[in-house]
mmCIF file of C-alpha atoms in Angstrom:
data_model
loop_
_atom_site.group_PDB
_atom_site.id
_atom_site.type_symbol
_atom_site.label_atom_id
_atom_site.label_comp_id
_atom_site.label_asym_id
_atom_site.label_seq_id
_atom_site.Cartn_x
_atom_site.Cartn_y
_atom_site.Cartn_z
ATOM 1 C CA UNK W 1 52.609 88.944 11.055
ATOM 2 C CA UNK W 2 50.097 90.126 8.440
ATOM 3 C CA UNK W 3 51.019 92.095 5.580
ATOM 4 C CA UNK W 4 49.082 95.353 4.265
ATOM 5 C CA UNK W 5 45.089 94.410 3.484
ATOM 6 C CA UNK W 6 44.628 94.232 -0.172
ATOM 7 C CA UNK W 7 41.484 95.472 -1.717
ATOM 8 C CA UNK W 8 38.923 92.597 -3.606
ATOM 9 C CA UNK W 9 39.712 92.477 -7.258
ATOM 10 C CA UNK W 10 37.185 91.215 -9.887
ATOM 11 C CA UNK W 11 33.561 92.506 -10.019
ATOM 12 C CA UNK W 12 33.158 96.056 -9.244
ATOM 13 C CA UNK W 13 31.527 96.715 -5.768
ATOM 14 C CA UNK W 14 28.185 98.174 -5.866
ATOM 15 C CA UNK W 15 27.544 101.072 -3.215
ATOM 16 C CA UNK W 16 24.971 100.328 -0.441
ATOM 17 C CA UNK W 17 22.821 103.232 -1.652
ATOM 18 C CA UNK W 18 22.641 101.429 -5.089
ATOM 19 C CA UNK W 19 22.124 97.880 -3.711
ATOM 20 C CA UNK W 20 19.153 99.475 -1.807
ATOM 21 C CA UNK W 21 17.726 100.739 -4.861
ATOM 22 C CA UNK W 22 17.808 97.676 -6.530
ATOM 23 C CA UNK W 23 16.022 95.662 -3.690
ATOM 24 C CA UNK W 24 13.579 98.448 -3.497
ATOM 25 C CA UNK W 25 12.877 97.611 -7.764
ATOM 26 C CA UNK W 26 12.798 94.123 -7.350
ATOM 27 C CA UNK W 27 10.228 93.919 -4.797
ATOM 28 C CA UNK W 28 7.677 96.663 -6.642
ATOM 29 C CA UNK W 29 8.045 94.400 -9.888
ATOM 30 C CA UNK W 30 5.049 91.843 -9.239
ATOM 31 C CA UNK W 31 3.009 95.085 -8.186
ATOM 32 C CA UNK W 32 4.144 96.683 -11.337
ATOM 33 C CA UNK W 33 3.302 93.903 -13.625
ATOM 34 C CA UNK W 34 -0.305 92.777 -12.125
ATOM 35 C CA UNK W 35 -1.089 96.582 -11.940
ATOM 36 C CA UNK W 36 -4.346 97.322 -13.803
ATOM 37 C CA UNK W 37 -2.561 99.906 -16.205
ATOM 38 C CA UNK W 38 -0.887 97.060 -18.029
ATOM 39 C CA UNK W 39 -3.805 97.218 -20.413
ATOM 40 C CA UNK W 40 -3.191 100.809 -21.123
ATOM 41 C CA UNK W 41 0.350 99.883 -22.229
ATOM 42 C CA UNK W 42 -0.363 97.899 -25.223
ATOM 43 C CA UNK W 43 0.443 94.592 -23.420
ATOM 44 C CA UNK W 44 -2.131 91.451 -24.181
ATOM 45 C CA UNK W 45 -2.263 89.030 -22.108
ATOM 46 C CA UNK W 46 -3.261 85.467 -23.995
ATOM 47 C CA UNK W 47 -3.604 84.320 -27.375
ATOM 48 C CA UNK W 48 -5.160 86.883 -30.103
ATOM 49 C CA UNK W 49 -7.427 83.780 -31.448
ATOM 50 C CA UNK W 50 -5.926 84.428 -35.167
ATOM 51 C CA UNK W 51 -4.724 82.656 -37.666
ATOM 52 C CA UNK W 52 -0.789 83.225 -36.403
ATOM 53 C CA UNK W 53 -2.051 83.537 -32.897
ATOM 54 C CA UNK W 54 -4.845 80.793 -32.236
ATOM 55 C CA UNK W 55 -6.608 80.244 -28.971
ATOM 56 C CA UNK W 56 -6.528 76.627 -28.187
ATOM 57 C CA UNK W 57 -8.320 77.040 -25.227
ATOM 58 C CA UNK W 58 -11.300 78.597 -26.731
ATOM 59 C CA UNK W 59 -11.025 77.402 -30.595
ATOM 60 C CA UNK W 60 -12.688 79.415 -33.079
ATOM 61 C CA UNK W 61 -12.190 79.824 -36.561
ATOM 62 C CA UNK W 62 -11.047 83.315 -37.623
ATOM 63 C CA UNK W 63 -11.742 82.864 -41.245
ATOM 64 C CA UNK W 64 -14.621 82.613 -43.427
ATOM 65 C CA UNK W 65 -15.573 79.234 -44.910
ATOM 66 C CA UNK W 66 -15.525 78.717 -48.338
ATOM 67 C CA UNK W 67 -17.768 75.823 -49.201
ATOM 68 C CA UNK W 68 -21.402 76.037 -50.055
ATOM 69 C CA UNK W 69 -24.105 74.221 -48.347
ATOM 70 C CA UNK W 70 -24.478 72.020 -51.431
ATOM 71 C CA UNK W 71 -20.660 71.396 -51.511
ATOM 72 C CA UNK W 72 -20.648 70.755 -47.752
ATOM 73 C CA UNK W 73 -23.599 67.848 -47.809
ATOM 74 C CA UNK W 74 -21.523 66.226 -51.445
ATOM 75 C CA UNK W 75 -18.867 66.382 -48.861
ATOM 76 C CA UNK W 76 -20.422 64.613 -46.083
ATOM 77 C CA UNK W 77 -22.224 61.567 -47.970
ATOM 78 C CA UNK W 78 -18.351 61.145 -49.776
ATOM 79 C CA UNK W 79 -16.808 61.379 -46.048
ATOM 80 C CA UNK W 80 -18.943 58.418 -44.835
ATOM 81 C CA UNK W 81 -18.643 56.523 -48.007
ATOM 82 C CA UNK W 82 -14.717 56.602 -47.003
ATOM 83 C CA UNK W 83 -15.309 55.828 -43.283
ATOM 84 C CA UNK W 84 -18.783 54.598 -42.777
ATOM 85 C CA UNK W 85 -20.246 53.518 -39.476
ATOM 86 C CA UNK W 86 -19.664 50.080 -37.861
ATOM 87 C CA UNK W 87 -19.761 48.219 -34.482
ATOM 88 C CA UNK W 88 -17.133 49.885 -32.866
ATOM 89 C CA UNK W 89 -17.426 53.579 -34.433
ATOM 90 C CA UNK W 90 -19.515 55.920 -35.755
ATOM 91 C CA UNK W 91 -19.193 57.653 -39.339
ATOM 92 C CA UNK W 92 -16.847 60.184 -40.497
ATOM 93 C CA UNK W 93 -19.338 62.601 -40.622
ATOM 94 C CA UNK W 94 -20.529 62.267 -37.264
ATOM 95 C CA UNK W 95 -17.219 63.267 -35.876
ATOM 96 C CA UNK W 96 -17.416 66.441 -37.802
ATOM 97 C CA UNK W 97 -14.943 65.245 -40.358
ATOM 98 C CA UNK W 98 -16.833 67.327 -43.587
ATOM 99 C CA UNK W 99 -16.613 70.546 -41.230
ATOM 100 C CA UNK W 100 -12.907 69.791 -40.561
ATOM 101 C CA UNK W 101 -12.225 69.683 -44.488
ATOM 102 C CA UNK W 102 -14.440 73.016 -44.787
ATOM 103 C CA UNK W 103 -12.347 74.722 -42.476
ATOM 104 C CA UNK W 104 -8.862 73.145 -43.759
ATOM 105 C CA UNK W 105 -9.345 74.331 -47.474
ATOM 106 C CA UNK W 106 -11.035 77.773 -46.149
ATOM 107 C CA UNK W 107 -7.690 78.624 -44.370
ATOM 108 C CA UNK W 108 -5.705 81.571 -45.852
ATOM 109 C CA UNK W 109 -2.529 79.810 -46.951
ATOM 110 C CA UNK W 110 -1.254 78.877 -50.466
ATOM 111 C CA UNK W 111 -1.531 74.965 -49.826
ATOM 112 C CA UNK W 112 -5.176 75.025 -48.000
ATOM 113 C CA UNK W 113 -6.141 77.280 -51.600
ATOM 114 C CA UNK W 114 -4.676 74.567 -53.626
ATOM 115 C CA UNK W 115 -6.876 72.486 -52.044
ATOM 116 C CA UNK W 116 -10.085 74.200 -52.311
ATOM 117 C CA UNK W 117 -9.410 74.129 -55.961
ATOM 118 C CA UNK W 118 -8.869 70.585 -56.003
ATOM 119 C CA UNK W 119 -11.723 69.713 -53.650
ATOM 120 C CA UNK W 120 -14.641 72.144 -55.276
ATOM 121 C CA UNK W 121 -13.494 71.101 -58.423
ATOM 122 C CA UNK W 122 -13.802 66.977 -57.688
ATOM 123 C CA UNK W 123 -17.153 67.817 -56.064
ATOM 124 C CA UNK W 124 -18.225 69.437 -59.359
ATOM 125 C CA UNK W 125 -17.115 66.504 -61.435
ATOM 126 C CA UNK W 126 -18.859 63.870 -59.096
ATOM 127 C CA UNK W 127 -22.110 65.660 -59.636
ATOM 128 C CA UNK W 128 -21.552 65.620 -63.567
ATOM 129 C CA UNK W 129 -20.347 62.195 -63.736
ATOM 130 C CA UNK W 130 -23.635 61.196 -61.246
ATOM 131 C CA UNK W 131 -25.926 63.209 -63.846
ATOM 132 C CA UNK W 132 -24.162 61.437 -66.888
ATOM 133 C CA UNK W 133 -24.157 57.771 -65.729
ATOM 134 C CA UNK W 134 -27.486 57.319 -63.649
ATOM 135 C CA UNK W 135 -29.024 60.580 -64.234
ATOM 136 C CA UNK W 136 -29.177 61.782 -60.493
ATOM 137 C CA UNK W 137 -27.503 63.949 -58.103
ATOM 138 C CA UNK W 138 -24.909 61.724 -56.369
ATOM 139 C CA UNK W 139 -26.210 62.446 -52.856
ATOM 140 C CA UNK W 140 -29.104 60.648 -53.951
ATOM 141 C CA UNK W 141 -27.968 57.743 -55.863
ATOM 142 C CA UNK W 142 -28.037 53.903 -54.696
ATOM 143 C CA UNK W 143 -24.947 53.025 -52.333
ATOM 144 C CA UNK W 144 -23.847 50.397 -55.127
ATOM 145 C CA UNK W 145 -23.939 53.247 -58.116
ATOM 146 C CA UNK W 146 -22.074 55.754 -55.406
ATOM 147 C CA UNK W 147 -19.484 52.947 -55.152
ATOM 148 C CA UNK W 148 -19.213 52.269 -58.843
ATOM 149 C CA UNK W 149 -18.293 55.933 -59.119
ATOM 150 C CA UNK W 150 -15.770 55.842 -56.305
ATOM 151 C CA UNK W 151 -14.064 52.788 -57.510
ATOM 152 C CA UNK W 152 -13.084 54.398 -60.403
ATOM 153 C CA UNK W 153 -11.148 57.274 -58.907
ATOM 154 C CA UNK W 154 -10.233 55.362 -55.492
ATOM 155 C CA UNK W 155 -6.406 54.750 -56.745
ATOM 156 C CA UNK W 156 -4.798 57.217 -58.782
ATOM 157 C CA UNK W 157 -1.984 55.111 -60.078
ATOM 158 C CA UNK W 158 -4.875 53.110 -61.551
ATOM 159 C CA UNK W 159 -7.322 55.519 -62.645
ATOM 160 C CA UNK W 160 -7.923 55.782 -66.114
ATOM 161 C CA UNK W 161 -6.511 58.867 -67.921
ATOM 162 C CA UNK W 162 -10.057 60.533 -68.172
ATOM 163 C CA UNK W 163 -10.262 60.203 -64.346
ATOM 164 C CA UNK W 164 -6.813 61.343 -63.262
ATOM 165 C CA UNK W 165 -7.853 64.525 -61.702
ATOM 166 C CA UNK W 166 -11.122 63.498 -59.990
ATOM 167 C CA UNK W 167 -8.784 60.254 -58.777
ATOM 168 C CA UNK W 168 -6.408 62.822 -57.135
ATOM 169 C CA UNK W 169 -9.600 64.606 -55.802
ATOM 170 C CA UNK W 170 -10.709 61.792 -54.202
ATOM 171 C CA UNK W 171 -7.105 60.784 -52.706
ATOM 172 C CA UNK W 172 -6.824 64.097 -50.709
ATOM 173 C CA UNK W 173 -10.276 63.959 -49.841
ATOM 174 C CA UNK W 174 -9.256 60.511 -48.261
ATOM 175 C CA UNK W 175 -6.279 62.069 -46.558
ATOM 176 C CA UNK W 176 -8.463 64.524 -44.939
ATOM 177 C CA UNK W 177 -11.238 62.527 -43.900
ATOM 178 C CA UNK W 178 -8.499 60.323 -42.169
ATOM 179 C CA UNK W 179 -7.031 62.945 -40.631
ATOM 180 C CA UNK W 180 -10.210 64.109 -38.842
ATOM 181 C CA UNK W 181 -11.474 60.931 -38.286
ATOM 182 C CA UNK W 182 -8.141 59.436 -36.489
ATOM 183 C CA UNK W 183 -7.604 62.078 -34.489
ATOM 184 C CA UNK W 184 -10.823 62.491 -32.175
ATOM 185 C CA UNK W 185 -11.308 60.209 -29.283
ATOM 186 C CA UNK W 186 -13.703 58.063 -31.672
ATOM 187 C CA UNK W 187 -10.821 57.476 -34.035
ATOM 188 C CA UNK W 188 -8.153 56.667 -31.584
ATOM 189 C CA UNK W 189 -10.677 54.479 -29.714
ATOM 190 C CA UNK W 190 -11.204 52.715 -33.433
ATOM 191 C CA UNK W 191 -7.798 51.509 -33.793
ATOM 192 C CA UNK W 192 -7.041 50.435 -29.924
ATOM 193 C CA UNK W 193 -4.708 53.741 -29.521
ATOM 194 C CA UNK W 194 -4.372 53.728 -25.834
ATOM 195 C CA UNK W 195 -1.890 56.672 -25.609
ATOM 196 C CA UNK W 196 -2.629 60.843 -24.524
ATOM 197 C CA UNK W 197 -4.223 59.488 -20.818
ATOM 198 C CA UNK W 198 -2.623 59.841 -17.795
ATOM 199 C CA UNK W 199 -0.963 56.884 -15.954
ATOM 200 C CA UNK W 200 -0.538 56.422 -12.147
ATOM 201 C CA UNK W 201 2.589 54.486 -13.132
ATOM 202 C CA UNK W 202 4.717 53.620 -16.109
ATOM 203 C CA UNK W 203 6.150 50.567 -17.041
ATOM 204 C CA UNK W 204 9.323 50.256 -19.150
ATOM 205 C CA UNK W 205 9.710 48.637 -22.335
ATOM 206 C CA UNK W 206 10.040 44.718 -22.085
ATOM 207 C CA UNK W 207 13.549 43.234 -22.556
ATOM 208 C CA UNK W 208 12.458 41.480 -26.019
ATOM 209 C CA UNK W 209 11.160 45.197 -27.200
ATOM 210 C CA UNK W 210 14.475 46.751 -26.335
ATOM 211 C CA UNK W 211 16.215 43.613 -27.808
ATOM 212 C CA UNK W 212 14.314 43.971 -31.114
ATOM 213 C CA UNK W 213 15.377 47.874 -31.755
ATOM 214 C CA UNK W 214 18.799 47.074 -30.859
ATOM 215 C CA UNK W 215 18.903 49.217 -27.241
ATOM 216 C CA UNK W 216 19.951 45.916 -25.611
#
């Protein structure tokens, strides 16, 4: 013989009318979000294309570039001295390394503002040094003359005191040139990087590699 029926405990029960209201609201939700009126509600879809919300599909430069035409020309020559063309790859300027550096130093961030000062002052020093040593503009010098100047500033720890600032300028341009070059398809091919491509299958690391890193 069964006893008296107990009412369920736990979560409160919803009235049938309330359940029907929730179902109706859920059914109409997709229509609401796809309605044309969403644009009038101040809700913007997709990136804004600004410095803090960049559009990676349709990239643009949302700030004004700072380097002058003369500075960009000088920078282009220097980038190609750092990474010249060879039998495997184009020169750094061919993939736009100097454009990347111009965009970098023009960005509205403190670090980039410091780089703008360093690179702009360094380019001015390069022209002054070319005039002092060889009575000409750096871009018009013979390759051996350009190399002679760069050799004096290519390694900051070994630079003479009077070349210290210029050496840090060269060091920064070299780092940015390499960053620009080796993040392109041409640069990755240059070093034989085979990643970042779709694979039809994945082969796990060989046993010898796993043992070398202590995983087997």
